[in-house]
Amino acid sequence: MGRLYSWFALFLQALIIATGLFLYIGMHPETTRLLGEKILKPAGIGFKRIDGSLPFGIDIYGVTYQKALTIGHLGIRYKPLELILPTPIIRNITVENIHIWPKRFENTTKESGSKNSIPIPALRIMHSWIAEGVIYTPDRIEVEADAKETILSLRNFAIDTFSLNIKSPWGMGRIAGTLKNRAIDATGYASAADRYLHEATRFISPIPKKIPLKLHATERKLSIFTKMDRKFSLKDANTTIANPNIEFVWHIAPNYFTAKADYEVESPFAEASMKQSLLFTPSLAYATKLEGELRHTAHPLPFKKFMADAAGSLDVVTADIYAGPFTIGLYSRDYNHLAIQASAKPHTLAYIEKLPKLFSSEAISLDANATVRLKPEPKAKGTVVVDGNFSIVKSTFEISKNSLLAHSLVSPKDTKGGIWANIPPPLAVALETIVYLSPQEHLFALDASNIMQLTLFEKMGNIHGWGNIDCLNFDANGTLHPDGTTDIDFLTKIESVHELMEDLNITSSVLIDAEVHSRFGIHLADTFSLRYETKIPWYLIEPDPHTVIYGTDSVLIGGITGKDIRIDRYHLCIIDHCFDESRASHFHLDENLTLHIDSLALLDHATAKGYFSLLQNRGEIHLGGKGVHYSGPEGNISANLDIKGAFCAKKVDIEGEVEVLDALITYKPKTEYTVNDEDIVIIQDIKEPSHTEKIVDLHIYSTHPLRYKTDMVDAYFIPDITIWKEAFKPLTILGLVKVTEGSIDVSDKHFTIESSDIYFRGAHPINPYLELHILYSVDLKKFHIYISHTLADPVFFFSSEPPMSQNDIMSYILFGAPANEAFSQSQQTQNGIGMMLLGAGLKKTIGSATGIKFDTLNILSTQEGGFGIEIGKRIGKRLRIIYRNDTVSSFIIQYTASRSIQIDVEIYDTGQGVKVLYIKDIRSIP
């Protein structure tokens, strides 16, 4: 027991002595300096001094590693007992004022090899900090770093958390993250230097002050990812890039780079979602692929998705673009000379909205080739061929730095199809154009096989030119403004439209002729607009053999802006009727070549709306208006209109209502001829029957009396009639016209019209039934005249108050006195003279009222004491027609065969008779 105690005491004494010796040696300043001299300097690490002690930590100042690294201060803090753990723990490492030259590390590594490398045991560093670090690349990069819980060994290197601040001439940034399993995951931001931000503002806005970053690094690759939920505007391109997501990867071992990006592009022309990938090497060999999907386009396109591939190096590039039916290829061996080839598979243009079907239905293909030189001066030349079902376009072009020259030839392949089918055959010819553009002057020339020509020159902003359409010549003058817009005025004069159509071999079923003086002004900017002023000294239109429309001194002023076709005002004369309108009228033409009448201003308050299809030659129109007023030679009329019409090449259908609100009618119908018997047919003008199916159902009415006034008649009437026409049948009138009151003044006599009716029963020719009551007063006596039956065959009844004989009634009406007072001779002489004067007065009265000029009109006495009428009219030298109405009505046709023979054909209501008369004295013929 005593021996064991002795050994324990000796061990304790030895441990105390050893610990004291260790503390003495470790805390002695010379110990740390000696270790630095024996361990650090042989490894190539220099220092100015070492402070501190081995048990608690050391501070090294002025550390250098040859010429690649300098450290102003390196401090290491630890606890002695933690250093003897299986994984020694260092509490803190501080590095201040460190400067690194990376390229010098390469040189020293090659020179020194690994013979003096220091073996580093596994360590656990609780906290490490780098302040005022600088890396020279050769640009100065300032670095500050902070790390916690660092594990360092030959097999493992991990950092629980770290942060890194970097500042360089290009910008600054900060990341914070972890290092585990030999992989770094960190987040942070980067910001460009002010000078780069200022430069970038010329091209893009807004410039982000900080770009968020995510970083992932392993021994094999370094990946950097950023995402920004905002929009950036590219100023010169008028384009916006939104929500870019970018991933950049450095593949360390193979030493190449890849990048992926997806973003959205918005411009005035299109909006698209883009995906792009890129691969490049340090030698700058690259390959890239771009995929896009269109979300919206300003102009229709035949595709929604497109793709582009490109690959190349410093010397060679090849690229292909695929978009629907289009394919574009590019190749260059020096980035200076490019070969471009483009093609399009056959496709239609139906994707273009509102394009007329004559264009959209045609299938076209495209083939183009071009060569481009970029230096010393850009220059390109090539050919373009567009082949369609009905047309083929061949173009050549040359483009240099200051000029463009293009020559095109449009040739018809089938003049019976496409647009050529709607062009008059003389104009369906090859069309040749030449365009030349330079900073000093512009030229445009068009030639349609010598039938139509146009030449325009522009120099110093002034445009002039000329052109012709066969024999029609016109001049052009205009201005090219500094903002790029253009104004051109065309002046033309057509002496005869009909002659021009004949010169062009244009035929039409409608006869059209006119003299036209026109001035057209074209404004070319972002949109096309046209203004026109057309004067028509005279015109004539004959749509069918039954209708002639003509006029003089008409003017139309209006324009075209975009799709809107308008007439701002017009002065139109139609058959001696002139109309002035200052309200604007609007039309537009759709993709089916249908002219829509949005509003056509007529009279003062009437408006017409409808459409007309130029392809189908059919249309509809609606004429409406409240309180529409018309004033002309026929009178003044105010009415409410509601009329609809539908028409095509072989049919016209009109229906509607006209409510006449107020009217003063002064129209005098023209009498071409008078037919007094249904057995007599007068052939005046035989017209070719119309082959157009015309249907009319037009109701004309009024709720209060209207006025009709001429030199002889002043009457008030209420109409309720329908103008009716069935297909291929004559026009008729149905309904009633009620005469409420009025008067007739004939040969200084005043007749009063009492309440009367006129009935229209659809007869043709128009022959209404009459129920007229006319009153004539003289010397307190009233004479009633009743007219009944039809207008063509009226029946007159006379009565008086007080009752009188027929002779006295007629004498009063004609002479204002009874027959016995009008003639003072014997009874026989009185009757003869009375009848003669009565006949003369009646002839004058009837002739003034009807406009019919008779050769003879005789008053005949009947056996019953009444009287009759005999009217005679000579037609030619040998023929006379006599109408006699005494006891019966009859027609007598007298034909003089020779100086001595006369043939009378007499037609009665009950039969006919023929007389052959021999006349001895030719002077006895009445």
Tab-separated table of N, CA and C in Angstrom, residues 205-339:
chain	number	residue	atom	x	y	z
A	205	SER	N	-35.313	50.567	-69.542
A	205	SER	CA	-35.793	51.226	-68.327
A	205	SER	C	-37.001	50.439	-67.802
A	206	PRO	N	-37.218	50.466	-66.479
A	206	PRO	CA	-36.283	51.015	-65.489
A	206	PRO	C	-35.131	50.052	-65.257
A	207	ILE	N	-34.025	50.580	-64.753
A	207	ILE	CA	-32.867	49.750	-64.448
A	207	ILE	C	-32.972	49.280	-62.999
A	208	PRO	N	-32.979	47.979	-62.749
A	208	PRO	CA	-33.075	47.513	-61.357
A	208	PRO	C	-31.799	47.838	-60.584
A	209	LYS	N	-31.971	48.381	-59.422
A	209	LYS	CA	-30.811	48.683	-58.587
A	209	LYS	C	-30.147	47.406	-58.075
A	210	LYS	N	-30.966	46.399	-57.757
A	210	LYS	CA	-30.443	45.138	-57.260
A	210	LYS	C	-31.099	43.992	-58.012
A	211	ILE	N	-30.277	43.032	-58.400
A	211	ILE	CA	-30.775	41.838	-59.090
A	211	ILE	C	-30.706	40.676	-58.116
A	212	PRO	N	-31.825	40.064	-57.796
A	212	PRO	CA	-31.790	38.939	-56.851
A	212	PRO	C	-31.098	37.730	-57.467
A	213	LEU	N	-30.387	37.000	-56.643
A	213	LEU	CA	-29.622	35.853	-57.127
A	213	LEU	C	-29.820	34.654	-56.206
A	214	LYS	N	-29.775	33.479	-56.845
A	214	LYS	CA	-29.647	32.219	-56.124
A	214	LYS	C	-28.440	31.501	-56.698
A	215	LEU	N	-27.638	30.926	-55.803
A	215	LEU	CA	-26.378	30.318	-56.238
A	215	LEU	C	-26.286	28.899	-55.702
A	216	HIS	N	-25.842	28.017	-56.586
A	216	HIS	CA	-25.564	26.641	-56.188
A	216	HIS	C	-24.254	26.228	-56.856
A	217	ALA	N	-23.301	25.765	-56.036
A	217	ALA	CA	-21.982	25.410	-56.563
A	217	ALA	C	-21.536	24.073	-56.001
A	218	THR	N	-20.975	23.276	-56.878
A	218	THR	CA	-20.340	22.011	-56.487
A	218	THR	C	-18.947	21.982	-57.095
A	219	GLU	N	-18.284	20.860	-56.910
A	219	GLU	CA	-16.956	20.733	-57.509
A	219	GLU	C	-17.040	20.659	-59.037
A	220	ARG	N	-18.257	20.323	-59.567
A	220	ARG	CA	-18.390	20.140	-61.013
A	220	ARG	C	-18.966	21.367	-61.716
A	221	LYS	N	-19.845	22.111	-61.046
A	221	LYS	CA	-20.474	23.241	-61.755
A	221	LYS	C	-20.915	24.319	-60.776
A	222	LEU	N	-21.065	25.514	-61.336
A	222	LEU	CA	-21.547	26.672	-60.612
A	222	LEU	C	-22.805	27.172	-61.326
A	223	SER	N	-23.905	27.245	-60.591
A	223	SER	CA	-25.184	27.688	-61.170
A	223	SER	C	-25.638	28.963	-60.484
A	224	ILE	N	-26.050	29.937	-61.285
A	224	ILE	CA	-26.581	31.197	-60.773
A	224	ILE	C	-27.952	31.410	-61.404
A	225	PHE	N	-28.950	31.686	-60.563
A	225	PHE	CA	-30.328	31.831	-61.037
A	225	PHE	C	-30.892	33.158	-60.530
A	226	THR	N	-31.637	33.835	-61.408
A	226	THR	CA	-32.301	35.065	-61.015
A	226	THR	C	-33.693	35.119	-61.624
A	227	LYS	N	-34.615	35.774	-60.931
A	227	LYS	CA	-35.989	35.942	-61.381
A	227	LYS	C	-36.467	37.319	-60.950
A	228	MET	N	-37.064	38.045	-61.919
A	228	MET	CA	-37.555	39.395	-61.634
A	228	MET	C	-38.986	39.522	-62.148
A	229	ASP	N	-39.886	39.791	-61.234
A	229	ASP	CA	-41.302	39.941	-61.590
A	229	ASP	C	-41.610	41.403	-61.900
A	230	ARG	N	-41.135	41.856	-63.036
A	230	ARG	CA	-41.392	43.224	-63.452
A	230	ARG	C	-41.151	43.348	-64.950
A	231	LYS	N	-41.481	44.505	-65.507
A	231	LYS	CA	-41.330	44.745	-66.929
A	231	LYS	C	-40.178	45.717	-67.185
A	232	PHE	N	-39.479	45.471	-68.289
A	232	PHE	CA	-38.382	46.323	-68.717
A	232	PHE	C	-38.635	46.740	-70.159
A	233	SER	N	-38.499	48.016	-70.426
A	233	SER	CA	-38.780	48.551	-71.762
A	233	SER	C	-37.482	48.755	-72.524
A	234	LEU	N	-37.417	48.199	-73.723
A	234	LEU	CA	-36.305	48.455	-74.638
A	234	LEU	C	-36.690	49.675	-75.466
A	235	LYS	N	-35.991	50.779	-75.241
A	235	LYS	CA	-36.452	52.063	-75.759
A	235	LYS	C	-36.458	52.117	-77.280
A	236	ASP	N	-35.352	51.806	-77.923
A	236	ASP	CA	-35.272	51.946	-79.374
A	236	ASP	C	-36.194	50.980	-80.083
A	237	ALA	N	-36.377	49.811	-79.518
A	237	ALA	CA	-37.193	48.794	-80.177
A	237	ALA	C	-38.674	48.921	-79.839
A	238	ASN	N	-39.008	49.846	-78.923
A	238	ASN	CA	-40.406	50.005	-78.498
A	238	ASN	C	-40.979	48.645	-78.065
A	239	THR	N	-40.191	47.945	-77.279
A	239	THR	CA	-40.524	46.581	-76.868
A	239	THR	C	-40.353	46.459	-75.362
A	240	THR	N	-41.154	45.612	-74.757
A	240	THR	CA	-41.101	45.366	-73.316
A	240	THR	C	-40.779	43.909	-73.062
A	241	ILE	N	-39.843	43.668	-72.123
A	241	ILE	CA	-39.521	42.319	-71.661
A	241	ILE	C	-40.018	42.204	-70.223
A	242	ALA	N	-40.834	41.186	-69.981
A	242	ALA	CA	-41.467	41.065	-68.669
A	242	ALA	C	-41.114	39.727	-68.031
A	243	ASN	N	-40.968	39.749	-66.688
A	243	ASN	CA	-40.809	38.561	-65.854
A	243	ASN	C	-39.694	37.631	-66.345
A	244	PRO	N	-38.478	38.147	-66.508
A	244	PRO	CA	-37.403	37.253	-66.971
A	244	PRO	C	-36.934	36.304	-65.872
A	245	ASN	N	-36.740	35.042	-66.243
A	245	ASN	CA	-36.120	34.024	-65.388
A	245	ASN	C	-34.870	33.532	-66.096
A	246	ILE	N	-33.693	33.687	-65.460
A	246	ILE	CA	-32.426	33.380	-66.122
A	246	ILE	C	-31.618	32.440	-65.228
A	247	GLU	N	-31.059	31.413	-65.849
A	247	GLU	CA	-30.166	30.485	-65.140
A	247	GLU	C	-28.869	30.359	-65.931
A	248	PHE	N	-27.741	30.647	-65.240
A	248	PHE	CA	-26.415	30.568	-65.849
A	248	PHE	C	-25.626	29.462	-65.146
A	249	VAL	N	-24.998	28.588	-65.936
A	249	VAL	CA	-24.271	27.446	-65.363
A	249	VAL	C	-22.871	27.391	-65.970
A	250	TRP	N	-21.879	27.290	-65.062
A	250	TRP	CA	-20.487	27.040	-65.492
A	250	TRP	C	-20.148	25.599	-65.159
A	251	HIS	N	-19.971	24.839	-66.207
A	251	HIS	CA	-19.581	23.440	-66.027
A	251	HIS	C	-18.061	23.421	-65.890
A	252	ILE	N	-17.598	23.209	-64.651
A	252	ILE	CA	-16.201	23.460	-64.314
A	252	ILE	C	-15.255	22.464	-64.968
A	253	ALA	N	-15.555	21.182	-64.831
A	253	ALA	CA	-14.615	20.177	-65.321
A	253	ALA	C	-14.504	20.200	-66.853
A	254	PRO	N	-15.623	20.158	-67.618
A	254	PRO	CA	-15.477	20.257	-69.083
A	254	PRO	C	-15.128	21.671	-69.522
A	255	ASN	N	-15.400	22.648	-68.629
A	255	ASN	CA	-15.107	24.048	-68.891
A	255	ASN	C	-15.913	24.589	-70.084
A	256	TYR	N	-17.234	24.584	-69.923
A	256	TYR	CA	-18.109	25.287	-70.879
A	256	TYR	C	-19.277	25.877	-70.097
A	257	PHE	N	-20.053	26.685	-70.749
A	257	PHE	CA	-21.104	27.443	-70.083
A	257	PHE	C	-22.449	27.193	-70.779
A	258	THR	N	-23.485	27.170	-69.973
A	258	THR	CA	-24.841	27.088	-70.521
A	258	THR	C	-25.714	28.132	-69.824
A	259	ALA	N	-26.784	28.500	-70.519
A	259	ALA	CA	-27.724	29.465	-69.950
A	259	ALA	C	-29.118	29.134	-70.457
A	260	LYS	N	-30.081	29.346	-69.592
A	260	LYS	CA	-31.486	29.175	-69.957
A	260	LYS	C	-32.241	30.415	-69.507
A	261	ALA	N	-33.228	30.774	-70.305
A	261	ALA	CA	-34.023	31.958	-69.963
A	261	ALA	C	-35.436	31.790	-70.502
A	262	ASP	N	-36.396	32.237	-69.742
A	262	ASP	CA	-37.761	32.368	-70.256
A	262	ASP	C	-38.287	33.733	-69.836
A	263	TYR	N	-39.004	34.369	-70.747
A	263	TYR	CA	-39.466	35.734	-70.527
A	263	TYR	C	-40.625	36.007	-71.475
A	264	GLU	N	-41.241	37.134	-71.272
A	264	GLU	CA	-42.361	37.556	-72.110
A	264	GLU	C	-41.992	38.838	-72.832
A	265	VAL	N	-42.349	38.878	-74.110
A	265	VAL	CA	-42.033	40.032	-74.952
A	265	VAL	C	-43.337	40.691	-75.381
A	266	GLU	N	-43.405	41.996	-75.243
A	266	GLU	CA	-44.569	42.767	-75.673
A	266	GLU	C	-44.108	43.930	-76.535
A	267	SER	N	-44.778	44.095	-77.681
A	267	SER	CA	-44.494	45.200	-78.592
A	267	SER	C	-45.796	45.624	-79.246
A	268	PRO	N	-45.799	46.752	-79.976
A	268	PRO	CA	-47.038	47.140	-80.670
A	268	PRO	C	-47.479	46.122	-81.703
A	269	PHE	N	-46.581	45.251	-82.111
A	269	PHE	CA	-46.908	44.309	-83.178
A	269	PHE	C	-47.291	42.930	-82.652
A	270	ALA	N	-46.738	42.544	-81.490
A	270	ALA	CA	-47.002	41.185	-81.023
A	270	ALA	C	-46.682	41.078	-79.541
A	271	GLU	N	-47.280	40.058	-78.922
A	271	GLU	CA	-46.963	39.656	-77.557
A	271	GLU	C	-46.669	38.161	-77.581
A	272	ALA	N	-45.562	37.757	-76.939
A	272	ALA	CA	-45.146	36.357	-77.040
A	272	ALA	C	-44.475	35.920	-75.755
A	273	SER	N	-44.547	34.605	-75.499
A	273	SER	CA	-43.808	33.970	-74.412
A	273	SER	C	-42.600	33.272	-75.032
A	274	MET	N	-41.405	33.516	-74.466
A	274	MET	CA	-40.165	33.040	-75.070
A	274	MET	C	-39.424	32.102	-74.112
A	275	LYS	N	-38.801	31.096	-74.706
A	275	LYS	CA	-37.871	30.215	-73.994
A	275	LYS	C	-36.605	30.116	-74.828
A	276	GLN	N	-35.449	30.318	-74.161
A	276	GLN	CA	-34.192	30.352	-74.892
A	276	GLN	C	-33.133	29.586	-74.114
A	277	SER	N	-32.325	28.860	-74.844
A	277	SER	CA	-31.197	28.130	-74.241
A	277	SER	C	-29.934	28.463	-75.027
A	278	LEU	N	-28.784	28.437	-74.315
A	278	LEU	CA	-27.513	28.827	-74.922
A	278	LEU	C	-26.409	27.951	-74.364
A	279	LEU	N	-25.506	27.549	-75.231
A	279	LEU	CA	-24.292	26.830	-74.822
A	279	LEU	C	-23.124	27.489	-75.519
A	280	PHE	N	-22.057	27.798	-74.743
A	280	PHE	CA	-20.851	28.353	-75.358
A	280	PHE	C	-19.633	27.904	-74.563
A	281	THR	N	-18.495	27.942	-75.240
A	281	THR	CA	-17.229	27.482	-74.662
A	281	THR	C	-16.289	28.669	-74.527
A	282	PRO	N	-15.207	28.493	-73.784
A	282	PRO	CA	-14.234	29.594	-73.692
A	282	PRO	C	-13.688	30.023	-75.049
A	283	SER	N	-13.693	29.130	-76.034
A	283	SER	CA	-13.245	29.505	-77.383
A	283	SER	C	-14.340	30.226	-78.165
A	284	LEU	N	-15.518	30.434	-77.515
A	284	LEU	CA	-16.667	31.136	-78.093
A	284	LEU	C	-17.344	30.361	-79.215
A	285	ALA	N	-17.224	29.057	-79.190
A	285	ALA	CA	-18.135	28.238	-79.999
A	285	ALA	C	-19.471	28.184	-79.255
A	286	TYR	N	-20.583	28.232	-79.994
A	286	TYR	CA	-21.870	28.366	-79.330
A	286	TYR	C	-22.958	27.641	-80.101
A	287	ALA	N	-24.028	27.369	-79.401
A	287	ALA	CA	-25.266	26.846	-79.999
A	287	ALA	C	-26.422	27.384	-79.156
A	288	THR	N	-27.464	27.850	-79.831
A	288	THR	CA	-28.595	28.419	-79.113
A	288	THR	C	-29.889	27.987	-79.769
A	289	LYS	N	-30.939	27.951	-78.980
A	289	LYS	CA	-32.260	27.575	-79.470
A	289	LYS	C	-33.292	28.497	-78.831
A	290	LEU	N	-34.206	28.972	-79.648
A	290	LEU	CA	-35.243	29.885	-79.186
A	290	LEU	C	-36.602	29.329	-79.585
A	291	GLU	N	-37.512	29.271	-78.625
A	291	GLU	CA	-38.882	28.838	-78.880
A	291	GLU	C	-39.832	29.926	-78.385
A	292	GLY	N	-40.815	30.251	-79.208
A	292	GLY	CA	-41.758	31.298	-78.846
A	292	GLY	C	-43.185	30.911	-79.167
A	293	GLU	N	-44.102	31.459	-78.388
A	293	GLU	CA	-45.534	31.255	-78.624
A	293	GLU	C	-46.223	32.609	-78.567
A	294	LEU	N	-46.895	32.949	-79.661
A	294	LEU	CA	-47.566	34.239	-79.766
A	294	LEU	C	-48.868	34.222	-78.968
A	295	ARG	N	-49.055	35.230	-78.121
A	295	ARG	CA	-50.307	35.394	-77.397
A	295	ARG	C	-51.233	36.368	-78.100
A	296	HIS	N	-50.639	37.352	-78.769
A	296	HIS	CA	-51.452	38.370	-79.452
A	296	HIS	C	-50.593	39.005	-80.535
A	297	THR	N	-51.208	39.323	-81.672
A	297	THR	CA	-50.517	40.024	-82.749
A	297	THR	C	-51.403	41.140	-83.270
A	298	ALA	N	-50.760	42.251	-83.650
A	298	ALA	CA	-51.520	43.367	-84.212
A	298	ALA	C	-52.063	43.021	-85.587
A	299	HIS	N	-51.327	42.184	-86.299
A	299	HIS	CA	-51.757	41.744	-87.622
A	299	HIS	C	-51.801	40.219	-87.621
A	300	PRO	N	-52.809	39.647	-88.233
A	300	PRO	CA	-52.930	38.182	-88.212
A	300	PRO	C	-51.736	37.508	-88.878
A	301	LEU	N	-51.327	36.381	-88.294
A	301	LEU	CA	-50.225	35.583	-88.826
A	301	LEU	C	-50.674	34.131	-88.950
A	302	PRO	N	-50.062	33.389	-89.852
A	302	PRO	CA	-50.493	31.996	-90.061
A	302	PRO	C	-49.866	31.025	-89.062
A	303	PHE	N	-49.375	31.488	-87.941
A	303	PHE	CA	-48.766	30.606	-86.959
A	303	PHE	C	-48.901	31.220	-85.578
A	304	LYS	N	-48.862	30.359	-84.562
A	304	LYS	CA	-48.863	30.786	-83.167
A	304	LYS	C	-47.530	30.491	-82.495
A	305	LYS	N	-46.830	29.475	-82.995
A	305	LYS	CA	-45.546	29.093	-82.417
A	305	LYS	C	-44.456	29.241	-83.474
A	306	PHE	N	-43.251	29.564	-83.011
A	306	PHE	CA	-42.113	29.667	-83.905
A	306	PHE	C	-40.867	29.204	-83.164
A	307	MET	N	-39.831	28.884	-83.925
A	307	MET	CA	-38.615	28.338	-83.336
A	307	MET	C	-37.426	28.791	-84.167
A	308	ALA	N	-36.282	28.983	-83.492
A	308	ALA	CA	-35.051	29.362	-84.173
A	308	ALA	C	-33.895	28.572	-83.581
A	309	ASP	N	-33.022	28.074	-84.451
A	309	ASP	CA	-31.802	27.374	-84.061
A	309	ASP	C	-30.618	28.103	-84.667
A	310	ALA	N	-29.543	28.223	-83.900
A	310	ALA	CA	-28.330	28.843	-84.418
A	310	ALA	C	-27.130	28.169	-83.786
A	311	ALA	N	-26.061	28.058	-84.542
A	311	ALA	CA	-24.813	27.483	-84.044
A	311	ALA	C	-23.673	28.131	-84.809
A	312	GLY	N	-22.520	28.212	-84.131
A	312	GLY	CA	-21.396	28.821	-84.810
A	312	GLY	C	-20.195	28.945	-83.908
A	313	SER	N	-19.229	29.680	-84.430
A	313	SER	CA	-17.998	29.954	-83.699
A	313	SER	C	-17.568	31.360	-84.058
A	314	LEU	N	-16.297	31.650	-83.852
A	314	LEU	CA	-15.814	32.973	-84.195
A	314	LEU	C	-15.832	33.215	-85.694
A	315	ASP	N	-15.897	32.159	-86.483
A	315	ASP	CA	-15.809	32.310	-87.936
A	315	ASP	C	-17.079	31.927	-88.673
A	316	VAL	N	-17.818	30.942	-88.188
A	316	VAL	CA	-18.926	30.365	-88.947
A	316	VAL	C	-20.212	30.481	-88.134
A	317	VAL	N	-21.310	30.737	-88.838
A	317	VAL	CA	-22.621	30.736	-88.201
A	317	VAL	C	-23.628	30.146	-89.175
A	318	THR	N	-24.526	29.372	-88.649
A	318	THR	CA	-25.660	28.867	-89.414
A	318	THR	C	-26.895	28.963	-88.535
A	319	ALA	N	-28.005	29.337	-89.128
A	319	ALA	CA	-29.231	29.544	-88.351
A	319	ALA	C	-30.432	29.173	-89.202
A	320	ASP	N	-31.485	28.703	-88.525
A	320	ASP	CA	-32.748	28.365	-89.188
A	320	ASP	C	-33.887	28.873	-88.319
A	321	ILE	N	-34.881	29.436	-88.984
A	321	ILE	CA	-36.074	29.943	-88.307
A	321	ILE	C	-37.276	29.243	-88.912
A	322	TYR	N	-38.155	28.715	-88.033
A	322	TYR	CA	-39.355	28.003	-88.479
A	322	TYR	C	-40.574	28.688	-87.863
A	323	ALA	N	-41.494	29.095	-88.720
A	323	ALA	CA	-42.711	29.775	-88.253
A	323	ALA	C	-43.866	29.387	-89.168
A	324	GLY	N	-44.677	28.417	-88.721
A	324	GLY	CA	-45.801	27.982	-89.545
A	324	GLY	C	-45.323	27.491	-90.890
A	325	PRO	N	-45.872	28.045	-91.983
A	325	PRO	CA	-45.440	27.591	-93.313
A	325	PRO	C	-44.101	28.183	-93.738
A	326	PHE	N	-43.530	29.106	-92.945
A	326	PHE	CA	-42.323	29.799	-93.356
A	326	PHE	C	-41.074	29.137	-92.767
A	327	THR	N	-40.018	29.124	-93.575
A	327	THR	CA	-38.711	28.652	-93.157
A	327	THR	C	-37.668	29.625	-93.678
A	328	ILE	N	-36.784	30.073	-92.782
A	328	ILE	CA	-35.721	31.002	-93.162
A	328	ILE	C	-34.390	30.408	-92.729
A	329	GLY	N	-33.448	30.354	-93.659
A	329	GLY	CA	-32.126	29.821	-93.364
A	329	GLY	C	-31.051	30.867	-93.589
A	330	LEU	N	-30.002	30.836	-92.747
A	330	LEU	CA	-28.897	31.798	-92.848
A	330	LEU	C	-27.583	31.052	-92.681
A	331	TYR	N	-26.585	31.460	-93.498
A	331	TYR	CA	-25.268	30.830	-93.390
A	331	TYR	C	-24.199	31.869	-93.699
A	332	SER	N	-23.102	31.809	-92.909
A	332	SER	CA	-21.972	32.695	-93.147
A	332	SER	C	-20.696	32.022	-92.688
A	333	ARG	N	-19.604	32.268	-93.433
A	333	ARG	CA	-18.295	31.721	-93.057
A	333	ARG	C	-17.399	32.764	-92.394
A	334	ASP	N	-17.875	34.027	-92.406
A	334	ASP	CA	-17.007	35.066	-91.845
A	334	ASP	C	-17.790	36.165	-91.122
A	335	TYR	N	-19.056	35.991	-90.907
A	335	TYR	CA	-19.915	37.003	-90.280
A	335	TYR	C	-19.962	38.305	-91.087
A	336	ASN	N	-19.496	38.278	-92.305
A	336	ASN	CA	-19.526	39.457	-93.164
A	336	ASN	C	-20.363	39.193	-94.420
A	337	HIS	N	-20.202	38.030	-94.991
A	337	HIS	CA	-20.986	37.650	-96.158
A	337	HIS	C	-22.013	36.597	-95.733
A	338	LEU	N	-23.285	36.933	-95.911
A	338	LEU	CA	-24.366	36.069	-95.473
A	338	LEU	C	-25.153	35.584	-96.687
A	339	ALA	N	-25.567	34.354	-96.608
A	339	ALA	CA	-26.486	33.796	-97.605
A	339	ALA	C	-27.800	33.493	-96.895
